[in-house]
Amino acid sequence: MRRTLAAALAVILLAGTAACNDDKDRADAGANLTKINVGVIPIIDVAPIYLGKNKGFFASRGIDLTLSPEQGGAPIVEGVLGGKYQFGFSNVTSLLAAQAGGAPLKAVASGVASNGRTGRDFSAIVVPDGSPIRSASQLGGKRIAVNILKSLGDTTVRQSVRRAGGNPKNLQFKPMAFPEMPGALQSGQVDAAWVVEPTLSAVLTQGGQILASNFVDTAPNLTVALYFTSQGTITAKSDLVTAFTEAIKESLRYAAAHPEEVRDVVGTYTQITDTVRIAMILPSWPEDINRPSIERVAQLGQRDGIFKKPPVLDQLLP
């Protein structure tokens, strides 16, 4: 009996020691991770980085990742330049505008791309149920919701209006967060909206209609956004930049191969219904950046007066 009791006590002590060692190992591993904060927009575009964090793609490369939501690309650019974020996710127009203005920024990886399907892309110009507007050519003088002014929404909506034969110069853009747009359309605060998923499906489930696929109208397989950092980070922490870039690329590959996990993870950082989750139209997540499409955005941005001077793509793109 005594021997049995002693053996049991020994097992308990060994288990306790092993548990303590496991806790210490985890604590040591956590202490060795480099903490970084990344500015993102709570839309479907950034599903890969959320999946990558959950799957350990960043932790396995020594990165303790925090993701911070912002309304659009412009405040994320400011956050990276100001040191609030080590890396950021931003649409290409905001990055081109920042580069043209002299900001020391550098893209490190592709972010998201149009799937190229007219009427079935993850981005669209929409109107509410019962709207008399039937074509993008009728948007002249109308109030159009975009998430940020002088950004990708402006550029691509104008291009859809041009392609439909309308006047792109007298559009009335109204800035608001994507989740606010369905309500603004229903209440008549705006006449139309530029939306991306999951807001697009939220609008469509309320009877909204698609006027145009603005990304498809702008360029074939448009590279919509990029992950980026500052030149200072690239110079001072090149190993971290390499690790982050590798983790992002693995995350993009994983998202492209696991669409159902994309649908699930979007619900962890946005408020969506099951109907919207199932209905969402997915973008493309290629690893390669489509440079000709970004050149097209740069040309349109210059035509629309968004840039202070012509952007230099070689200084921005990797």
XYZ file of C-alpha atoms in Angstrom:
318
model
C 0.000 0.000 0.000
C 2.785 2.411 0.933
C 4.679 1.539 -2.232
C 1.566 2.152 -4.316
C 0.983 5.522 -2.650
C 4.609 6.531 -3.137
C 4.460 5.570 -6.796
C 1.284 7.569 -7.289
C 2.852 10.611 -5.631
C 5.904 10.272 -7.868
C 3.709 10.207 -10.971
C 1.867 13.325 -9.796
C 5.129 15.131 -9.105
C 6.524 14.204 -12.488
C 3.359 15.348 -14.230
C 3.451 18.627 -12.343
C 7.099 19.147 -13.265
C 6.371 18.392 -16.932
C 3.449 20.817 -16.931
C 5.624 23.517 -15.392
C 8.290 22.873 -18.001
C 5.678 23.080 -20.796
C 4.399 26.383 -19.422
C 7.966 27.688 -19.203
C 8.706 26.572 -22.774
C 5.596 28.354 -24.032
C 6.492 31.463 -22.071
C 10.044 31.384 -23.421
C 8.745 30.918 -26.963
C 6.371 33.839 -26.536
C 9.136 35.997 -25.097
C 11.264 35.284 -28.167
C 8.594 36.425 -30.634
C 8.836 39.890 -32.164
C 5.637 41.822 -31.509
C 4.280 43.704 -34.523
C 1.070 45.622 -35.150
C -0.488 45.587 -38.627
C -3.167 48.029 -39.790
C -5.975 46.308 -41.710
C -9.487 47.061 -42.988
C -12.274 44.742 -41.690
C -13.322 43.447 -45.111
C -12.922 40.145 -46.936
C -9.637 41.303 -48.520
C -7.628 40.643 -45.342
C -9.003 37.168 -44.607
C -5.614 35.599 -45.483
C -3.706 37.422 -42.747
C -6.302 36.398 -40.151
C -6.050 32.794 -41.345
C -2.258 33.005 -41.330
C -2.285 34.182 -37.731
C -4.657 31.384 -36.697
C -2.611 28.749 -38.522
C 0.657 29.843 -36.930
C 2.336 31.018 -40.133
C 3.592 34.159 -38.384
C 4.428 32.602 -35.011
C 6.496 29.909 -36.743
C 8.605 32.723 -38.165
C 9.072 34.453 -34.835
C 6.256 37.018 -35.156
C 3.635 37.852 -32.524
C 0.965 39.440 -34.729
C -1.629 42.012 -33.683
C -4.201 43.149 -36.257
C -5.769 46.604 -35.846
C -8.829 47.628 -37.922
C -9.062 50.998 -39.664
C -11.699 52.495 -41.987
C -9.455 52.714 -45.041
C -5.998 52.681 -46.556
C -5.105 56.338 -45.929
C -5.138 56.140 -42.101
C -3.114 52.925 -42.290
C -0.492 54.692 -44.418
C -0.341 57.423 -41.773
C -0.056 54.788 -39.061
C 2.908 53.092 -40.729
C 4.653 56.406 -41.364
C 4.035 57.483 -37.767
C 5.284 54.234 -36.224
C 1.867 53.063 -34.965
C 2.057 50.058 -37.302
C 5.118 48.148 -38.466
C 3.221 46.917 -41.539
C -0.056 47.805 -43.181
C -2.632 46.803 -45.772
C -3.767 49.505 -48.184
C -5.381 49.957 -51.558
C -3.013 50.836 -54.371
C -4.384 54.362 -54.910
C -3.637 55.418 -51.325
C -0.138 53.964 -51.626
C 0.481 55.636 -54.973
C -0.710 58.968 -53.570
C 1.573 58.618 -50.560
C 4.563 57.717 -52.739
C 3.864 60.613 -55.102
C 3.814 62.885 -52.059
C 7.279 61.710 -51.001
C 6.333 59.165 -48.316
C 9.109 56.555 -47.789
C 6.947 53.453 -48.238
C 7.608 50.107 -49.892
C 5.229 47.290 -50.792
C 6.345 43.854 -49.620
C 3.587 41.575 -50.956
C 0.362 41.430 -52.898
C -2.783 41.919 -50.832
C -5.833 41.045 -52.908
C -6.986 41.134 -56.529
C -10.196 41.314 -58.535
C -11.499 37.960 -59.698
C -12.178 39.578 -63.097
C -15.849 38.541 -63.388
C -18.278 41.280 -64.400
C -21.334 41.162 -62.155
C -19.695 38.575 -59.899
C -16.634 40.365 -58.539
C -16.196 40.991 -54.820
C -16.476 44.753 -55.422
C -19.336 46.663 -57.033
C -21.212 49.938 -57.323
C -24.686 49.293 -55.904
C -28.036 51.066 -55.559
C -30.937 50.285 -53.209
C -34.030 48.330 -54.156
C -36.378 50.493 -56.226
C -33.735 52.975 -57.343
C -34.422 54.695 -60.674
C -30.674 54.553 -61.444
C -30.100 51.732 -63.927
C -26.592 52.478 -65.222
C -23.330 53.930 -63.944
C -23.783 56.585 -66.626
C -26.618 58.029 -64.492
C -24.448 58.678 -61.420
C -23.586 62.265 -62.392
C -24.566 64.578 -59.540
C -25.546 61.658 -57.305
C -24.373 60.986 -53.733
C -22.072 57.959 -53.677
C -20.737 56.347 -50.503
C -17.032 55.431 -50.417
C -14.991 54.427 -47.389
C -12.276 57.073 -47.886
C -12.087 60.107 -50.171
C -9.457 60.371 -52.928
C -8.761 56.673 -52.808
C -9.404 53.554 -54.881
C -13.178 54.007 -54.677
C -12.990 57.424 -56.360
C -10.701 56.174 -59.115
C -12.564 52.990 -59.992
C -16.097 54.401 -59.672
C -15.160 57.221 -62.053
C -13.826 54.671 -64.505
C -17.094 52.719 -64.434
C -18.977 55.956 -65.120
C -16.646 56.730 -68.045
C -17.059 53.266 -69.528
C -20.830 53.586 -69.314
C -20.691 56.908 -71.178
C -21.370 59.198 -68.209
C -19.595 62.270 -66.804
C -17.152 61.323 -64.005
C -16.404 64.892 -62.946
C -19.495 65.785 -60.928
C -19.865 62.777 -58.631
C -20.605 63.551 -54.972
C -18.552 61.138 -52.876
C -19.603 60.686 -49.231
C -17.095 58.998 -46.869
C -18.381 56.372 -44.436
C -17.361 52.975 -43.083
C -18.404 49.995 -45.205
C -20.738 48.509 -42.535
C -22.715 51.776 -42.471
C -23.435 51.736 -46.200
C -26.396 49.292 -46.342
C -28.312 51.419 -43.853
C -27.354 54.635 -45.653
C -28.703 53.212 -48.925
C -31.946 52.048 -47.324
C -32.541 55.394 -45.586
C -31.769 57.470 -48.668
C -28.687 59.174 -47.207
C -26.862 58.234 -50.410
C -28.016 57.291 -53.910
C -25.373 54.648 -54.534
C -22.379 53.067 -52.813
C -19.087 51.444 -53.629
C -18.929 48.263 -51.571
C -16.741 45.196 -51.200
C -17.493 41.926 -49.460
C -19.000 41.242 -47.004
C -20.912 44.544 -47.372
C -21.742 43.723 -51.000
C -23.686 40.599 -50.058
C -25.338 42.451 -47.170
C -26.679 45.011 -49.677
C -27.793 42.342 -52.155
C -29.671 40.360 -49.502
C -31.650 43.572 -48.800
C -32.708 43.806 -52.446
C -29.912 46.076 -53.655
C -28.777 45.973 -57.265
C -25.337 45.991 -58.900
C -24.737 48.838 -61.370
C -21.168 48.015 -62.318
C -18.138 45.940 -61.345
C -15.764 48.848 -60.902
C -12.567 46.811 -60.452
C -13.256 44.845 -63.633
C -13.974 48.113 -65.468
C -10.604 49.508 -64.377
C -8.116 46.805 -65.403
C -7.982 43.056 -66.075
C -7.294 41.134 -62.850
C -6.654 44.376 -60.970
C -4.235 44.225 -58.042
C -6.431 46.049 -55.541
C -4.227 46.342 -52.467
C -0.781 45.584 -51.100
C 0.927 44.862 -47.809
C 3.619 47.430 -47.152
C 6.047 48.913 -44.645
C 8.324 51.909 -44.287
C 11.761 52.217 -45.829
C 13.104 52.666 -42.299
C 11.788 49.247 -41.262
C 13.277 47.641 -44.359
C 16.678 49.144 -43.542
C 16.676 48.489 -39.813
C 14.814 45.162 -39.644
C 15.379 43.349 -42.914
C 15.050 39.894 -41.298
C 11.650 40.844 -39.878
C 10.497 42.122 -43.278
C 11.591 38.855 -44.899
C 9.774 36.779 -42.267
C 6.598 38.848 -42.547
C 6.630 38.652 -46.348
C 7.079 34.881 -46.299
C 4.223 34.505 -43.802
C 1.907 36.699 -45.879
C 2.637 34.738 -49.047
C 1.924 31.449 -47.258
C -1.302 32.995 -45.950
C -2.353 34.041 -49.471
C -1.743 30.523 -50.782
C -3.711 29.012 -47.925
C -6.688 31.340 -48.381
C -6.805 30.662 -52.118
C -6.898 26.912 -51.438
C -9.426 26.980 -48.554
C -12.455 29.118 -49.518
C -14.707 27.715 -46.783
C -12.194 28.675 -44.112
C -12.139 32.165 -45.644
C -15.914 32.405 -45.187
C -15.634 31.269 -41.587
C -12.784 33.575 -40.588
C -14.477 36.687 -42.018
C -17.176 36.190 -39.389
C -14.571 36.457 -36.624
C -13.654 40.067 -37.410
C -16.868 41.396 -39.027
C -20.515 41.098 -38.009
C -22.222 39.076 -40.726
C -25.203 36.757 -40.939
C -24.971 33.146 -42.070
C -26.750 34.151 -45.282
C -24.087 36.732 -46.070
C -21.280 34.348 -45.112
C -22.548 31.758 -47.590
C -23.343 34.287 -50.324
C -20.060 36.242 -50.277
C -18.236 36.506 -53.591
C -14.574 35.769 -53.056
C -11.707 37.773 -54.559
C -8.453 36.356 -55.872
C -5.343 36.152 -53.724
C -2.422 35.764 -56.141
C 1.115 35.993 -54.837
C 2.230 38.013 -57.858
C 1.526 41.734 -58.165
C -0.127 42.739 -61.463
C 2.045 45.737 -62.309
C 0.216 46.754 -65.526
C -3.017 47.048 -63.555
C -1.347 49.350 -61.016
C 0.078 51.426 -63.857
C -3.491 51.827 -65.098
C -4.653 52.995 -61.646
C -1.772 55.492 -61.602
C -2.820 56.879 -64.994
C -6.448 57.248 -63.884
C -5.435 58.847 -60.591
C -3.387 61.453 -62.446
C -6.327 62.175 -64.755
C -8.602 62.657 -61.744
C -6.127 64.869 -59.871
C -5.589 62.520 -56.932
C -1.777 62.631 -57.093
C 0.397 65.680 -56.429
C 2.807 64.429 -59.078
C 3.196 61.205 -61.074
C 3.928 58.217 -58.802
C 7.141 56.273 -59.356
C 6.170 52.614 -59.323
C 9.731 51.339 -59.060
C 10.064 53.111 -55.718
C 6.844 51.598 -54.374
C 6.733 48.055 -55.732
C 9.113 45.307 -54.579
